[in-house]
XYZ file of C-alpha atoms in Angstrom:
716
model
C 117.865 45.901 30.411
C 120.791 47.801 31.784
C 122.079 48.429 35.269
C 121.841 52.156 34.696
C 118.508 53.360 33.426
C 116.766 50.036 32.686
C 116.274 51.091 29.064
C 114.972 47.994 27.348
C 113.028 48.425 24.142
C 113.856 51.922 22.968
C 117.342 53.074 23.835
C 117.771 55.036 20.608
C 114.432 56.766 20.919
C 115.119 57.545 24.558
C 118.565 58.925 23.848
C 116.954 61.183 21.301
C 114.323 62.604 23.619
C 116.606 63.339 26.532
C 117.497 66.797 25.266
C 113.868 67.575 24.437
C 112.578 66.286 27.774
C 114.957 68.486 29.709
C 113.521 71.510 27.945
C 109.919 70.584 28.613
C 109.512 72.796 31.640
C 112.376 75.251 31.644
C 111.856 78.933 32.368
C 114.187 81.649 31.191
C 116.807 82.297 33.935
C 116.508 86.039 33.475
C 112.800 85.813 34.192
C 113.498 83.830 37.339
C 115.903 86.505 38.555
C 113.216 89.144 38.122
C 110.632 87.021 39.904
C 112.693 85.754 42.806
C 115.523 88.246 43.211
C 118.126 86.665 45.494
C 116.243 83.323 45.398
C 115.875 82.453 41.716
C 114.479 79.120 40.637
C 112.306 78.325 43.671
C 109.105 76.573 42.588
C 107.696 76.057 46.062
C 108.272 75.177 49.716
C 107.326 72.260 51.945
C 107.471 73.256 55.612
C 110.033 75.879 54.617
C 112.170 73.416 52.616
C 112.567 74.741 49.078
C 111.664 72.830 45.929
C 114.068 74.217 43.363
C 113.693 74.389 39.616
C 116.539 71.902 39.220
C 114.939 69.341 41.544
C 111.572 69.714 39.886
C 112.995 69.465 36.370
C 114.959 66.351 37.344
C 111.828 64.674 38.700
C 109.841 65.646 35.614
C 112.648 64.338 33.410
C 112.597 60.974 35.192
C 108.830 60.657 34.672
C 109.124 61.609 31.013
C 111.940 59.092 30.572
C 109.860 56.369 32.197
C 106.835 57.246 30.046
C 108.897 57.045 26.869
C 110.276 53.637 27.877
C 106.722 52.374 28.419
C 105.429 53.867 25.179
C 103.240 56.369 27.029
C 102.825 60.109 26.280
C 105.570 62.220 27.826
C 103.305 65.248 28.328
C 100.952 66.207 31.155
C 103.282 64.883 33.871
C 103.947 68.204 35.590
C 101.459 67.711 38.432
C 102.667 64.168 39.095
C 106.242 65.475 39.274
C 105.148 68.137 41.780
C 103.324 65.648 44.020
C 106.326 63.325 44.020
C 108.610 66.201 44.994
C 106.285 67.238 47.846
C 106.099 63.672 49.161
C 109.869 63.238 48.820
C 110.490 66.382 50.873
C 108.038 65.246 53.557
C 109.662 61.819 53.771
C 113.152 63.332 54.005
C 112.044 65.761 56.724
C 110.455 63.006 58.796
C 113.455 60.742 58.169
C 115.807 63.372 59.595
C 113.478 64.217 62.520
C 113.800 60.622 63.634
C 117.581 61.005 63.705
C 118.092 58.743 60.694
C 120.855 59.284 58.122
C 121.280 57.793 54.667
C 125.013 57.079 54.593
C 127.004 56.093 51.530
C 127.382 52.549 52.856
C 123.647 52.327 53.484
C 122.929 53.514 49.917
C 125.033 50.763 48.356
C 123.696 48.137 50.762
C 120.084 49.100 49.977
C 120.557 49.423 46.213
C 119.815 45.759 45.593
C 116.285 46.237 47.005
C 115.384 49.189 44.788
C 112.920 48.166 42.041
C 115.237 49.593 39.377
C 117.891 47.034 40.307
C 115.997 44.252 42.090
C 113.940 43.383 39.010
C 116.988 42.754 36.801
C 118.575 39.318 37.262
C 121.755 40.481 35.520
C 122.542 42.611 38.568
C 123.072 39.403 40.581
C 125.609 36.621 40.184
C 124.852 32.900 39.897
C 124.621 32.591 43.692
C 122.160 35.478 43.953
C 124.687 37.964 45.315
C 124.251 41.583 44.247
C 127.115 42.850 42.052
C 127.831 45.874 44.229
C 131.503 46.314 43.362
C 130.901 45.827 39.648
C 128.185 48.489 39.648
C 130.358 50.870 41.671
C 133.125 50.452 39.093
C 130.710 51.183 36.235
C 129.642 54.412 37.942
C 133.286 55.399 38.512
C 134.126 54.638 34.874
C 131.150 56.706 33.765
C 132.256 59.624 35.953
C 135.785 59.450 34.529
C 134.629 59.015 30.930
C 134.006 62.728 30.463
C 130.390 62.071 29.401
C 128.877 64.731 31.664
C 125.314 64.311 30.394
C 125.184 60.587 31.071
C 126.765 60.966 34.486
C 124.238 63.676 35.387
C 121.479 61.286 34.322
C 122.844 58.781 36.830
C 122.870 61.447 39.572
C 119.212 62.257 38.860
C 118.357 58.580 39.021
C 120.294 58.204 42.260
C 118.369 61.046 43.937
C 115.037 59.353 43.218
C 116.382 56.092 44.610
C 117.606 57.852 47.759
C 114.085 59.123 48.439
C 112.725 55.590 47.997
C 115.355 54.248 50.407
C 114.470 56.865 53.007
C 110.784 56.021 52.604
C 111.430 52.303 53.142
C 113.560 52.999 56.207
C 111.053 55.508 57.611
C 108.032 53.249 57.202
C 109.974 50.264 58.554
C 110.816 52.208 61.716
C 107.376 53.654 62.368
C 105.529 50.403 61.604
C 107.794 48.052 63.563
C 105.499 48.236 66.564
C 102.352 47.558 64.554
C 101.339 44.007 65.352
C 98.196 41.925 65.712
C 97.247 39.916 68.780
C 95.770 36.454 68.890
C 92.612 37.967 70.407
C 92.301 40.391 67.474
C 92.715 37.546 64.991
C 90.107 35.444 66.792
C 87.615 38.324 66.654
C 88.390 38.879 62.964
C 87.793 35.177 62.202
C 84.527 35.303 64.136
C 83.338 38.331 62.172
C 84.481 36.703 58.944
C 82.526 33.508 59.538
C 79.315 34.821 61.167
C 76.208 35.466 59.092
C 73.011 37.147 60.245
C 69.753 36.003 58.650
C 67.407 38.994 58.516
C 64.086 40.241 57.222
C 64.083 43.899 56.320
C 62.304 46.808 54.724
C 64.381 49.245 52.679
C 63.096 52.732 51.914
C 65.216 53.504 48.892
C 66.483 57.104 48.698
C 65.996 57.405 44.927
C 62.397 56.126 45.149
C 61.592 58.309 48.156
C 62.978 61.446 46.479
C 60.628 61.113 43.505
C 57.706 61.850 45.828
C 59.627 64.024 48.281
C 62.086 66.232 46.329
C 65.004 67.658 48.314
C 66.712 70.891 47.253
C 70.285 71.456 48.438
C 71.333 75.092 48.825
C 74.814 76.553 48.656
C 74.626 77.039 52.430
C 73.971 73.306 52.885
C 77.123 72.581 50.905
C 79.106 75.158 52.897
C 77.976 73.725 56.227
C 78.992 70.217 55.199
C 82.433 71.395 54.042
C 82.984 73.207 57.372
C 82.406 69.924 59.198
C 85.006 68.134 57.015
C 87.700 70.779 56.317
C 90.547 68.315 55.672
C 88.524 66.436 53.050
C 87.957 69.644 51.106
C 91.398 71.202 51.263
C 92.162 72.134 47.666
C 94.957 73.437 45.481
C 94.110 76.295 43.142
C 91.724 75.199 40.417
C 89.356 76.514 37.781
C 85.786 75.657 36.855
C 85.763 75.612 33.049
C 82.888 75.028 30.692
C 83.580 74.325 27.054
C 81.770 73.544 23.842
C 83.571 71.536 21.183
C 82.909 72.130 17.493
C 84.574 69.319 15.509
C 85.414 70.046 11.887
C 84.061 66.664 10.817
C 84.532 65.963 7.101
C 81.367 66.277 5.073
C 80.070 63.658 2.612
C 81.581 65.824 -0.130
C 84.972 65.739 1.628
C 84.827 61.937 1.839
C 83.986 61.645 -1.854
C 86.962 63.852 -2.658
C 89.316 61.536 -0.721
C 87.857 58.500 -2.506
C 88.360 60.106 -5.905
C 91.961 61.022 -5.050
C 92.893 57.491 -3.963
C 91.203 55.927 -7.007
C 93.062 58.241 -9.349
C 96.437 57.508 -7.795
C 95.711 53.787 -7.668
C 94.735 53.171 -11.279
C 94.584 56.315 -13.405
C 97.953 57.962 -12.786
C 99.482 61.101 -11.353
C 99.368 64.532 -12.908
C 103.151 64.735 -12.637
C 103.535 61.708 -14.928
C 100.802 62.846 -17.309
C 98.710 59.881 -16.175
C 101.342 57.255 -17.038
C 102.467 56.233 -13.538
C 100.062 54.940 -10.893
C 100.361 52.885 -7.724
C 99.854 49.612 -9.583
C 102.535 50.088 -12.246
C 105.107 52.203 -10.411
C 108.614 50.745 -10.215
C 109.578 52.874 -7.214
C 106.932 52.257 -4.572
C 108.657 54.076 -1.707
C 109.146 57.225 -3.798
C 105.571 57.075 -5.119
C 104.224 56.855 -1.554
C 106.535 59.637 -0.342
C 105.317 61.977 -3.115
C 101.602 61.143 -3.065
C 100.552 59.734 0.335
C 99.305 61.580 3.398
C 101.392 59.216 5.556
C 105.087 58.457 4.953
C 106.517 55.212 3.611
C 107.474 52.740 6.345
C 110.253 50.335 5.290
C 109.874 47.978 8.278
C 108.537 44.428 8.139
C 105.352 43.634 10.064
C 103.561 40.474 11.120
C 100.138 39.840 9.621
C 98.499 40.832 12.927
C 100.198 44.236 12.795
C 98.807 45.041 9.333
C 95.502 46.861 8.707
C 92.470 44.733 9.590
C 91.237 44.781 5.978
C 94.285 42.923 4.636
C 95.824 40.952 7.531
C 93.904 37.765 6.636
C 94.728 38.034 2.919
C 98.500 38.559 2.808
C 99.532 34.970 3.584
C 98.253 33.672 0.223
C 99.139 36.760 -1.826
C 102.217 37.074 -3.994
C 104.743 39.916 -3.983
C 103.327 42.813 -5.972
C 99.708 42.063 -5.048
C 97.566 45.084 -4.258
C 94.567 45.498 -1.971
C 91.950 48.200 -1.922
C 90.981 50.916 -1.939
C 89.585 50.276 1.540
C 88.764 52.505 4.481
C 90.744 52.311 7.734
C 89.457 54.765 10.363
C 89.575 58.207 8.670
C 91.799 57.119 5.796
C 91.349 55.568 2.388
C 94.167 53.137 1.706
C 95.579 50.954 -1.055
C 98.308 48.500 -0.092
C 100.935 46.594 -2.056
C 103.070 43.696 -0.804
C 106.721 44.502 -1.526
C 108.433 41.594 0.212
C 107.966 38.628 2.568
C 110.442 36.996 4.925
C 110.561 35.204 8.258
C 110.881 37.496 11.254
C 114.332 36.995 12.705
C 114.827 37.716 16.389
C 118.307 39.134 16.735
C 120.521 39.432 19.792
C 122.901 42.325 19.300
C 125.242 44.651 21.149
C 126.618 48.047 20.221
C 129.030 50.825 21.073
C 127.705 54.346 20.451
C 130.175 57.045 19.418
C 128.627 60.513 19.499
C 129.789 63.906 18.321
C 128.987 67.533 19.006
C 125.576 68.607 17.742
C 123.805 65.263 17.336
C 120.826 64.083 19.425
C 122.868 62.062 21.925
C 125.920 64.291 22.079
C 124.705 67.091 24.325
C 128.086 67.698 25.997
C 130.299 66.018 23.422
C 133.298 67.962 22.102
C 134.541 65.743 19.255
C 133.569 66.627 15.690
C 131.620 64.365 13.367
C 134.769 63.504 11.396
C 136.588 62.596 14.615
C 133.659 60.411 15.691
C 133.645 58.675 12.299
C 137.366 57.931 12.501
C 137.037 56.598 16.038
C 134.030 54.421 15.128
C 135.777 53.010 12.033
C 138.866 52.307 14.094
C 136.857 50.455 16.773
C 134.959 48.590 14.057
C 138.187 47.424 12.436
C 139.571 46.180 15.759
C 136.393 44.252 16.554
C 136.099 42.678 13.113
C 139.605 41.328 13.621
C 139.046 40.311 17.255
C 135.426 40.341 18.554
C 136.722 39.342 22.007
C 137.861 42.946 22.523
C 134.270 44.246 22.454
C 134.091 44.654 26.243
C 137.402 46.523 26.251
C 136.025 49.041 23.730
C 132.879 49.792 25.738
C 134.713 52.641 27.467
C 134.095 54.686 24.303
C 130.314 54.120 24.326
C 127.995 57.058 24.994
C 125.176 54.689 25.978
C 125.888 53.661 29.591
C 122.611 51.741 29.785
C 123.737 49.136 27.264
C 127.424 49.466 28.196
C 126.544 48.292 31.695
C 125.424 45.008 30.113
C 128.362 44.498 27.830
C 126.786 46.650 25.128
C 123.765 44.351 24.755
C 120.419 45.767 23.652
C 118.724 42.383 24.042
C 116.623 40.498 21.515
C 114.919 42.594 18.840
C 112.676 41.973 15.838
C 111.932 44.119 12.776
C 108.938 45.488 14.737
C 111.071 46.716 17.642
C 110.963 50.547 17.726
C 114.660 51.123 16.984
C 116.005 53.554 14.418
C 115.645 52.120 10.866
C 119.381 52.126 10.147
C 120.049 49.863 13.118
C 117.235 47.474 12.189
C 118.407 47.414 8.581
C 121.876 46.243 9.631
C 120.353 43.464 11.726
C 118.068 42.390 8.890
C 120.792 42.250 6.245
C 123.624 40.616 8.190
C 124.113 37.229 9.791
C 125.287 35.954 13.150
C 128.760 37.206 14.048
C 128.700 40.216 11.708
C 130.199 43.512 12.921
C 129.775 46.884 11.225
C 129.535 50.649 11.663
C 126.116 52.262 11.161
C 125.310 55.979 11.271
C 122.062 57.254 12.835
C 120.910 60.601 14.207
C 122.484 59.584 17.517
C 125.984 59.069 16.154
C 127.918 56.034 14.972
C 126.979 52.565 16.221
C 129.503 49.744 16.108
C 127.098 46.795 15.999
C 127.873 43.146 16.628
C 125.248 40.457 15.949
C 125.533 37.802 18.642
C 122.717 35.427 17.657
C 119.649 34.998 15.431
C 116.439 32.983 15.641
C 113.863 32.497 12.875
C 110.280 33.485 13.571
C 106.882 33.956 11.875
C 106.463 35.403 8.380
C 106.607 39.193 8.125
C 105.595 41.523 5.332
C 106.951 44.727 3.863
C 103.950 46.698 2.631
C 103.651 50.012 0.813
C 100.517 51.871 1.921
C 99.205 54.730 -0.186
C 96.991 56.783 2.109
C 94.590 59.654 1.633
C 93.090 61.198 4.747
C 89.400 62.020 4.867
C 89.744 65.546 6.193
C 87.659 68.635 6.403
C 87.952 70.940 3.439
C 88.441 74.692 3.774
C 84.724 75.066 3.149
C 83.875 72.690 6.008
C 86.348 74.381 8.374
C 84.880 77.788 7.530
C 81.387 76.503 8.335
C 82.623 75.242 11.730
C 84.347 78.573 12.391
C 81.127 80.416 11.563
C 79.123 78.163 13.897
C 81.621 78.603 16.772
C 81.815 82.361 16.241
C 78.049 82.691 16.226
C 77.864 80.694 19.453
C 80.465 82.783 21.303
C 78.622 85.940 20.237
C 75.397 84.480 21.668
C 76.947 83.724 25.058
C 79.087 86.850 25.406
C 78.289 88.416 28.779
C 75.698 85.755 29.607
C 75.560 83.564 32.704
C 77.013 80.086 32.769
C 73.519 78.607 32.822
C 72.814 80.475 29.583
C 76.095 79.144 28.147
C 75.141 75.558 29.020
C 71.512 75.878 27.881
C 72.383 77.443 24.517
C 74.956 74.666 23.950
C 72.463 71.928 24.795
C 69.747 73.552 22.697
C 72.117 73.513 19.717
C 73.047 69.861 20.383
C 76.674 70.881 20.731
C 79.235 68.820 22.637
C 79.280 70.431 26.086
C 81.276 69.580 29.203
C 82.073 71.246 32.511
C 85.078 69.961 34.518
C 84.712 71.800 37.814
C 88.155 71.435 39.416
C 90.852 71.796 36.766
C 94.385 71.986 38.139
C 96.962 74.277 36.559
C 99.317 71.448 35.670
C 97.033 68.504 35.047
C 97.759 68.640 31.321
C 94.391 67.591 29.883
C 90.791 68.670 30.230
C 88.409 65.811 31.112
C 86.082 65.219 28.200
C 88.282 67.006 25.667
C 91.833 65.730 25.063
C 93.206 67.976 22.306
C 96.494 69.776 21.742
C 94.739 72.933 22.979
C 93.941 71.608 26.455
C 97.043 73.037 28.106
C 96.545 76.372 26.340
C 92.950 76.568 27.597
C 94.070 75.748 31.149
C 96.812 78.396 30.987
C 94.232 80.912 29.693
C 91.887 80.115 32.597
C 94.675 80.600 35.173
C 95.910 83.883 33.723
C 95.595 86.663 36.304
C 93.790 88.815 33.760
C 90.901 86.341 33.636
C 87.607 86.957 35.428
C 84.635 84.741 36.004
C 82.415 84.846 32.914
C 85.250 85.337 30.405
C 84.984 83.410 27.138
C 87.471 82.586 24.411
C 87.601 80.592 21.178
C 90.471 78.193 20.393
C 91.445 76.434 17.161
C 92.860 72.886 17.280
C 95.998 72.671 15.162
C 95.732 70.555 12.033
C 92.006 69.778 12.267
C 90.166 73.085 12.157
C 88.139 72.053 15.235
C 87.000 74.957 17.419
C 86.599 75.084 21.195
C 84.671 77.819 23.003
C 85.712 78.027 26.666
C 83.865 79.742 29.528
C 85.553 80.499 32.863
C 82.848 79.615 35.373
C 84.798 79.736 38.625
C 88.142 80.678 40.175
C 89.239 78.548 43.129
C 92.311 79.786 44.950
C 94.305 77.398 47.122
C 92.407 76.647 50.337
C 88.946 75.273 51.033
C 87.009 74.037 48.015
C 84.334 76.246 46.515
C 80.968 74.656 47.390
C 79.654 74.722 43.832
C 82.829 73.102 42.521
C 82.211 70.030 44.683
C 78.395 70.011 44.507
C 78.312 66.833 42.405
C 80.467 65.104 45.008
C 78.657 66.041 48.212
C 75.089 66.888 47.180
C 74.013 63.190 47.119
C 75.489 62.686 50.618
C 73.619 65.673 52.070
C 70.388 64.663 50.308
C 70.601 61.152 51.726
C 71.141 62.491 55.255
C 68.144 64.814 54.983
C 65.948 62.044 53.574
C 67.172 59.578 56.226
C 66.129 62.013 58.940
C 62.708 62.552 57.344
C 62.123 58.813 56.943
C 63.182 58.067 60.522
C 60.869 60.785 61.863
C 57.927 59.379 59.871
C 58.553 55.896 61.272
C 58.712 57.299 64.814
C 55.584 59.407 64.299
C 53.653 56.388 62.988
C 54.743 54.371 66.052
C 55.372 51.454 63.698
C 55.865 48.140 65.537
C 56.420 45.726 62.651
C 58.046 45.433 59.232
C 54.610 45.083 57.653
C 53.521 48.453 59.070
C 56.689 50.151 57.811
C 56.371 48.543 54.383
C 52.775 49.746 54.115
C 53.690 53.245 55.364
C 56.167 53.819 52.519
C 54.860 51.408 49.895
C 58.174 49.560 50.085
C 58.672 45.797 49.650
C 59.886 43.433 52.367
C 63.074 41.462 51.800
C 65.153 38.695 53.329
C 68.854 38.004 53.209
C 72.134 37.193 54.888
C 74.720 39.783 55.858
C 78.256 39.638 57.196
C 80.253 42.261 59.111
C 83.351 42.057 56.899
C 81.437 41.695 53.629
C 78.230 43.687 54.241
C 76.603 43.078 50.854
C 72.805 43.197 50.962
C 70.447 43.357 47.992
C 73.306 44.396 45.700
C 74.562 47.255 47.900
C 77.361 47.502 50.459
C 75.672 48.401 53.766
C 78.134 48.292 56.716
C 75.732 50.093 59.128
C 73.036 47.537 58.377
C 75.494 44.717 59.147
C 76.335 46.392 62.452
C 72.667 46.714 63.323
C 71.982 43.081 62.367
C 74.502 41.815 64.899
C 73.571 44.432 67.495
C 69.831 43.866 67.683
C 68.308 41.063 69.751
C 66.832 38.092 67.925
C 63.201 38.704 66.881
C 63.309 42.398 67.820
C 62.592 45.285 65.435
C 65.661 47.468 64.925
C 65.765 51.231 64.972
C 65.889 52.879 61.499
C 69.368 52.470 60.028
C 70.792 55.190 57.753
C 72.293 53.057 54.988
C 74.267 53.943 51.885
C 71.325 53.510 49.495
C 68.316 53.803 51.775
C 66.945 53.592 55.294
C 66.599 50.033 56.603
C 64.542 48.566 59.400
C 65.272 44.907 60.141
C 64.489 41.894 62.278
C 67.180 39.291 62.977
C 65.873 35.735 62.702
C 69.071 33.857 63.487
C 72.847 33.755 63.281
C 74.804 31.023 61.476
C 78.474 30.187 61.106
C 80.068 29.560 57.713
C 83.620 28.452 58.545
C 86.205 29.890 56.117
C 89.708 28.482 55.459
C 92.719 29.955 57.289
C 94.223 29.288 60.703
C 94.889 31.745 63.528
C 98.546 32.253 62.550
C 97.706 33.127 58.926
C 95.009 35.576 59.973
C 97.276 37.209 62.572
C 100.018 37.730 59.977
C 97.519 39.044 57.426
C 96.091 41.577 59.893
C 99.576 42.759 60.880
C 100.601 43.184 57.248
C 97.410 45.039 56.366
C 97.715 47.313 59.404
C 101.322 48.115 58.562
C 100.489 48.974 54.954
C 97.508 51.122 55.922
C 99.565 52.923 58.557
C 102.234 53.831 56.011
C 99.635 55.251 53.632
C 97.898 57.116 56.435
C 101.190 58.533 57.701
C 102.096 60.011 54.334
C 98.602 61.466 53.899
C 98.729 62.943 57.399
C 102.119 64.515 56.752
C 100.800 66.089 53.562
C 97.474 67.228 55.063
C 99.255 69.001 57.929
C 102.226 70.385 56.000
C 102.688 74.033 55.061
C 103.007 73.712 51.303
C 103.669 76.774 49.160
C 103.285 76.388 45.395
C 104.729 79.317 43.435
C 104.371 77.737 39.992
C 101.141 79.412 38.986
C 102.437 82.878 39.838
C 105.767 82.119 38.196
C 104.298 81.011 34.888
C 101.649 83.729 34.840
C 104.308 86.413 35.212
C 106.643 84.735 32.735
C 103.841 84.541 30.166
C 103.193 88.275 30.542
C 106.802 89.279 29.832
């Protein structure tokens, strides 16, 4: 939406979370001094180049901001922030090694190509020219406005854009010589169009293994890893087993929720001595606030946004009609229609005046009274002369909207803005101007336009959650406690077997990173706590612990099954990944030796030897699909063997193949030599850029101090 920040749908929400987001990963400065002495706040190094706390926090903040704008969770982004910082450092180092410099002029010239600006048409004039000078002036005005927090936000944003600019320039320079020749394109077109018609016998690995079991030892895994050290370079991780004990409501708990909702719906509350219920109450919002497990929502919603049980019934219902009780997920609900009206889409703009202590006024010095006087004064001026709106934008604490003349775009009652703002839009017509107070300060709002839309409904929902009672939670606690006592001091196999025997929910993520945020297969508010527990230096393999999920009474019993320090992966941690590969290689060798020993001369002999069926098909080099499996080695063999000759055994992805080529045909595909040449060059360039970044990272000396830092901080 705006030149700075691109905050479209949720500027008020975003402004509110800025302060919280910046605190999401902050460590006490005193602790840092103790840990790092003369070098406080160093989270890691990339080829000796430090990643500071400030840089890391800024990157994390940008990711959290982006997540909030997209309606995604703002947690669990720490590892992504770290990887982006590592890659940014590597790009900058390589950029400077090549003698390149990102000058101020280059920054402003390249700004129009950055996704943050390029995707917004309002950053370009009618002729398609980028509004460089206008944007420069907005930045200067922001710097001179005294709004330190907003200007710092711009500086953070700028740093991320600078890294992107360096990356574009770096990859452009290193890939400029990557081309494709006419000869290469001709060969590619030949491979694309040629088909080999073959007969074959496939000895399927899964079928073969049933009669010839293969056991893979730890040494087998170790040997394979030694042959592919780069593939198995790992950050520190933990192998964690856990058993989840959900405090699922019992049938008695569900009956209790039903009885509660029925009583409130028709019988009456204890507070009113049974006189007031949901049907006869004259103050629906207060009744819901006092008696519901979910708060009253005053917004209007379209029929599609309402609960599935009532969305098809509201169109023909009158105001005051009630529905239910009905069940929606783990809630019993009764609903009452309070109002109906068309959904107006409103185009509005605003000026935000903040004050010290509110959610958007982090570095503001004016008091609330001073902010109110200023807002009222601006409001009075604009009511008298709306043309002065742009002139008054210099007072706005929201640079994102200010950069677009204060506009927040088109909104509806369902847009996730603060209620006070939406209420003003709903109750005022086109051209209206007024001052509205929210938790972010005072908004001087001007309604620029309105459009009528579909019917919307204001609904009061009285909700009772079906939740586990104290009795149910105690039973779950007893079960979890009994289990942890059973597995105390036992092996991990015992832990897993006892869990499976009890039909408990068991999972075992084998490579859990310190900052990945969630445990695969779990996804609770205790995930990060369990991960932190597993990475604590006091932990040893075989340790167990029980955790309680806040608000639900669910219990989780965790078992630390392995400690992987940074370096080469532990063989057992990657067994699931590489065991099938090693098995297939061993079986391929056995199958090939049996074919050689039998001196088989035909497909019929080989089929009889293994009890495998014969097959026929077509295969292509560039699309080597055969019998539902991708088999590139088989395609290579099909075009390499002479017509009518029996091939050598081919170690395929899903089995060992022996084939006979009957013929080759040409299936001409669309596309001329020029198109193919350009496509190859583009693909090569893209792949080279990806490979370059991976190579830089694989060969870099990366030091990550975060685990040690947070372990020591937690122990203080």
